[in-house]
């Protein structure tokens, strides 16, 4: 006696459709996470365009700047400052490379981010995830805004340092003093912005981790049947 073949075909077809649906359906829980994850990845990708971290670059450059300014306070033309400026110029080139590659890349990527796009996705989330998602949105926006401000100040520093060596030899003391004070103010501003930026990263990733753990504890069937 022949066994019925059609039921197995139907069952197989249903199973195939189910697997296809599970693999291709865009869950709002995952979509929201991927939106923020993409921004994070773009920032990291831009950072990798420089072999040196921002912290290393700024610390080395500021150290040379401070040393030269200190020498300048008692400079009378008899001291040999060639080595000092050689070291300064080397670190200055690192900063210029950083702004040309990393900062430019970040600014370009961040200009494309539209946080309004994720709002419709967040509205589809269950209450607990919607709350975390909105927190992530606020914190990610704050983080990117602080990053843009930090990058802008780095560009200001790179531009201002163009005249550094020239101002060192400036015979008009008042102009030189004012210039070096401006440089110090820029470094201080960058330090403050960097501190704020790092704090914003910590706050954002704390909520992002909480959100990730919440969705990671759910399986595919949980999403399909909204458990």
Short mmCIF file of C-alpha atoms in Angstrom, two decimals:
data_model
loop_
_atom_site.label_atom_id
_atom_site.label_comp_id
_atom_site.label_asym_id
_atom_site.label_seq_id
_atom_site.Cartn_x
_atom_site.Cartn_y
_atom_site.Cartn_z
CA UNK A 1 0.00 0.00 0.00
CA UNK A 2 1.43 3.41 -1.04
CA UNK A 3 1.94 5.88 1.78
CA UNK A 4 0.50 9.36 1.24
CA UNK A 5 3.19 11.61 -0.23
CA UNK A 6 1.36 14.95 -0.34
CA UNK A 7 1.27 15.55 3.47
CA UNK A 8 5.07 15.25 3.62
CA UNK A 9 5.43 17.74 0.77
CA UNK A 10 3.15 20.18 2.55
CA UNK A 11 5.00 19.72 5.84
CA UNK A 12 8.33 20.22 4.08
CA UNK A 13 7.07 23.33 2.34
CA UNK A 14 5.78 24.79 5.59
CA UNK A 15 9.08 24.03 7.31
CA UNK A 16 11.02 25.69 4.48
CA UNK A 17 8.83 28.78 4.62
CA UNK A 18 9.23 28.87 8.39
CA UNK A 19 13.01 28.71 8.21
CA UNK A 20 13.08 31.34 5.45
CA UNK A 21 10.83 33.61 7.50
CA UNK A 22 12.93 33.17 10.61
CA UNK A 23 16.13 34.00 8.75
CA UNK A 24 14.87 36.95 6.77
CA UNK A 25 12.27 38.65 8.94
CA UNK A 26 13.55 41.92 10.34
CA UNK A 27 12.81 41.85 14.04
CA UNK A 28 12.46 45.41 15.40
CA UNK A 29 14.38 44.33 18.51
CA UNK A 30 17.38 43.40 16.34
CA UNK A 31 16.93 46.25 13.88
CA UNK A 32 17.16 48.84 16.65
CA UNK A 33 20.33 47.26 18.01
CA UNK A 34 21.90 47.07 14.55
CA UNK A 35 21.20 50.77 13.96
CA UNK A 36 23.35 51.77 16.93
CA UNK A 37 25.86 49.02 16.27
CA UNK A 38 26.48 50.36 12.78
CA UNK A 39 27.32 53.81 14.15
CA UNK A 40 29.73 52.24 16.66
CA UNK A 41 31.40 50.21 13.93
CA UNK A 42 31.81 53.23 11.65
CA UNK A 43 33.55 55.15 14.45
CA UNK A 44 35.88 52.22 15.14
CA UNK A 45 36.65 51.85 11.43
CA UNK A 46 37.61 55.52 11.24
CA UNK A 47 39.80 55.23 14.36
CA UNK A 48 41.73 52.41 12.72
CA UNK A 49 42.85 54.78 9.97
CA UNK A 50 45.53 56.01 12.37
CA UNK A 51 48.14 53.72 13.96
CA UNK A 52 48.22 56.06 16.97
CA UNK A 53 45.42 56.67 19.43
CA UNK A 54 44.21 60.20 20.03
CA UNK A 55 45.40 60.06 23.64
CA UNK A 56 48.94 59.06 22.64
CA UNK A 57 49.06 61.71 19.92
CA UNK A 58 47.88 64.55 22.16
CA UNK A 59 50.03 63.60 25.15
CA UNK A 60 53.21 63.50 23.07
CA UNK A 61 52.40 66.73 21.23
CA UNK A 62 51.41 68.65 24.36
CA UNK A 63 54.58 67.55 26.10
CA UNK A 64 56.73 69.03 23.31
CA UNK A 65 54.63 72.20 23.15
CA UNK A 66 55.00 72.80 26.89
CA UNK A 67 58.74 72.20 26.74
CA UNK A 68 59.20 74.69 23.90
CA UNK A 69 57.02 77.31 25.60
CA UNK A 70 59.09 76.90 28.78
CA UNK A 71 62.31 77.38 26.82
CA UNK A 72 60.79 80.39 25.09
CA UNK A 73 60.32 82.19 28.40
CA UNK A 74 64.10 82.62 28.74
CA UNK A 75 65.16 82.27 25.10
CA UNK A 76 67.76 84.83 24.02
CA UNK A 77 68.86 83.33 20.71
CA UNK A 78 71.89 81.52 22.06
CA UNK A 79 70.20 78.19 22.80
CA UNK A 80 70.03 75.45 20.17
CA UNK A 81 66.36 74.50 19.83
CA UNK A 82 66.71 72.49 16.63
CA UNK A 83 66.13 69.16 18.33
CA UNK A 84 63.11 70.49 20.20
CA UNK A 85 61.41 71.61 17.02
CA UNK A 86 62.35 68.41 15.20
CA UNK A 87 60.49 66.44 17.86
CA UNK A 88 57.60 68.89 17.84
CA UNK A 89 57.25 68.79 14.05
CA UNK A 90 57.23 64.99 14.07
CA UNK A 91 54.36 64.92 16.58
CA UNK A 92 52.58 67.74 14.77
CA UNK A 93 52.62 65.67 11.58
CA UNK A 94 50.97 62.84 13.50
CA UNK A 95 48.19 65.20 14.59
CA UNK A 96 47.71 66.48 11.05
CA UNK A 97 47.51 62.92 9.74
CA UNK A 98 44.98 62.09 12.46
CA UNK A 99 42.75 65.03 11.58
CA UNK A 100 43.11 64.42 7.84
CA UNK A 101 42.23 60.73 8.09
CA UNK A 102 40.38 59.89 11.30
CA UNK A 103 38.56 63.17 11.96
CA UNK A 104 37.56 63.63 8.33
CA UNK A 105 36.30 60.05 8.18
CA UNK A 106 34.28 60.41 11.39
CA UNK A 107 32.73 63.69 10.37
CA UNK A 108 31.73 62.27 7.01
CA UNK A 109 30.11 59.19 8.59
CA UNK A 110 28.35 61.07 11.38
CA UNK A 111 26.83 63.54 8.93
CA UNK A 112 24.92 60.63 7.40
CA UNK A 113 23.38 59.48 10.69
CA UNK A 114 19.66 60.19 11.00
CA UNK A 115 18.30 59.26 14.42
CA UNK A 116 14.74 59.90 13.24
CA UNK A 117 14.97 56.69 11.19
CA UNK A 118 15.09 54.50 14.28
CA UNK A 119 12.05 56.09 15.94
CA UNK A 120 9.53 54.01 13.98
CA UNK A 121 11.44 50.86 14.90
CA UNK A 122 11.50 51.78 18.59
CA UNK A 123 7.74 52.27 18.54
CA UNK A 124 7.32 48.57 17.66
CA UNK A 125 9.27 47.33 20.68
CA UNK A 126 7.80 45.96 23.91
CA UNK A 127 7.76 48.48 26.73
CA UNK A 128 10.98 47.40 28.49
CA UNK A 129 13.03 47.37 25.28
CA UNK A 130 11.43 50.57 23.99
CA UNK A 131 12.58 52.33 27.15
CA UNK A 132 16.14 51.04 26.76
CA UNK A 133 16.07 51.82 23.04
CA UNK A 134 15.08 55.42 23.67
CA UNK A 135 17.82 55.75 26.28
CA UNK A 136 20.32 54.41 23.77
CA UNK A 137 19.11 56.91 21.20
CA UNK A 138 19.54 59.85 23.58
CA UNK A 139 22.95 58.67 24.79
CA UNK A 140 24.23 57.83 21.31
CA UNK A 141 23.21 61.27 20.07
CA UNK A 142 24.95 62.89 23.04
CA UNK A 143 28.04 60.79 22.37
CA UNK A 144 28.23 61.67 18.68
CA UNK A 145 27.64 65.36 19.39
CA UNK A 146 30.53 65.38 21.86
CA UNK A 147 32.69 63.56 19.33
CA UNK A 148 31.90 66.16 16.66
CA UNK A 149 32.78 68.95 19.11
CA UNK A 150 36.03 67.21 20.03
CA UNK A 151 36.95 66.72 16.38
CA UNK A 152 36.25 70.38 15.65
CA UNK A 153 38.62 71.46 18.40
CA UNK A 154 41.31 69.09 17.11
CA UNK A 155 41.05 70.80 13.73
CA UNK A 156 41.38 74.18 15.45
CA UNK A 157 44.54 72.97 17.20
CA UNK A 158 46.04 71.63 13.99
CA UNK A 159 45.40 74.95 12.27
CA UNK A 160 46.73 77.11 15.12
CA UNK A 161 49.95 75.11 15.46
CA UNK A 162 50.88 76.01 11.88
CA UNK A 163 52.48 79.22 13.22
CA UNK A 164 54.01 77.68 16.33
CA UNK A 165 57.67 77.86 15.34
CA UNK A 166 57.24 81.28 13.76
CA UNK A 167 55.68 82.66 16.95
CA UNK A 168 58.49 81.21 19.04
CA UNK A 169 60.91 83.53 17.24
CA UNK A 170 58.49 86.49 17.27
CA UNK A 171 60.25 89.52 18.75
CA UNK A 172 56.94 91.03 19.83
CA UNK A 173 56.64 89.46 23.25
CA UNK A 174 53.00 90.40 23.78
CA UNK A 175 51.91 88.69 20.55
CA UNK A 176 53.91 85.57 21.35
CA UNK A 177 52.53 85.36 24.89
CA UNK A 178 48.96 85.75 23.66
CA UNK A 179 49.50 83.10 21.01
CA UNK A 180 50.93 80.56 23.45
CA UNK A 181 48.11 81.24 25.89
CA UNK A 182 45.65 80.50 23.09
CA UNK A 183 47.39 77.19 22.41
CA UNK A 184 47.17 76.25 26.09
CA UNK A 185 43.48 77.12 26.17
CA UNK A 186 42.85 74.89 23.13
CA UNK A 187 44.66 71.97 24.77
CA UNK A 188 42.61 72.47 27.95
CA UNK A 189 39.39 72.59 25.94
CA UNK A 190 40.32 69.39 24.13
CA UNK A 191 41.07 67.69 27.45
CA UNK A 192 37.66 68.71 28.82
CA UNK A 193 35.85 67.60 25.66
CA UNK A 194 37.72 64.31 25.64
CA UNK A 195 36.78 63.66 29.27
CA UNK A 196 33.13 64.39 28.50
CA UNK A 197 33.28 62.18 25.41
CA UNK A 198 34.74 59.23 27.33
CA UNK A 199 32.05 59.62 29.99
CA UNK A 200 29.35 59.64 27.29
CA UNK A 201 30.81 56.40 25.88
CA UNK A 202 30.58 54.69 29.27
CA UNK A 203 26.98 55.81 29.77
CA UNK A 204 25.96 54.72 26.27
CA UNK A 205 27.63 51.30 26.42
CA UNK A 206 26.12 50.56 29.83
CA UNK A 207 22.61 50.87 28.36
CA UNK A 208 23.61 49.15 25.11
CA UNK A 209 24.92 46.16 27.08
CA UNK A 210 21.67 45.98 29.04
CA UNK A 211 19.66 46.09 25.80
CA UNK A 212 21.85 43.43 24.16
CA UNK A 213 21.50 41.07 27.13
CA UNK A 214 17.73 41.54 27.03
CA UNK A 215 17.42 40.52 23.37
CA UNK A 216 20.18 37.87 23.54
CA UNK A 217 18.16 35.94 26.12
CA UNK A 218 15.35 35.50 23.60
CA UNK A 219 15.39 32.87 20.86
CA UNK A 220 14.02 32.99 17.33
CA UNK A 221 10.73 31.41 18.41
CA UNK A 222 10.37 34.03 21.12
CA UNK A 223 10.48 36.71 18.44
CA UNK A 224 8.19 34.87 16.08
CA UNK A 225 5.52 34.37 18.72
CA UNK A 226 6.29 37.60 20.63
CA UNK A 227 7.01 35.85 23.92
#
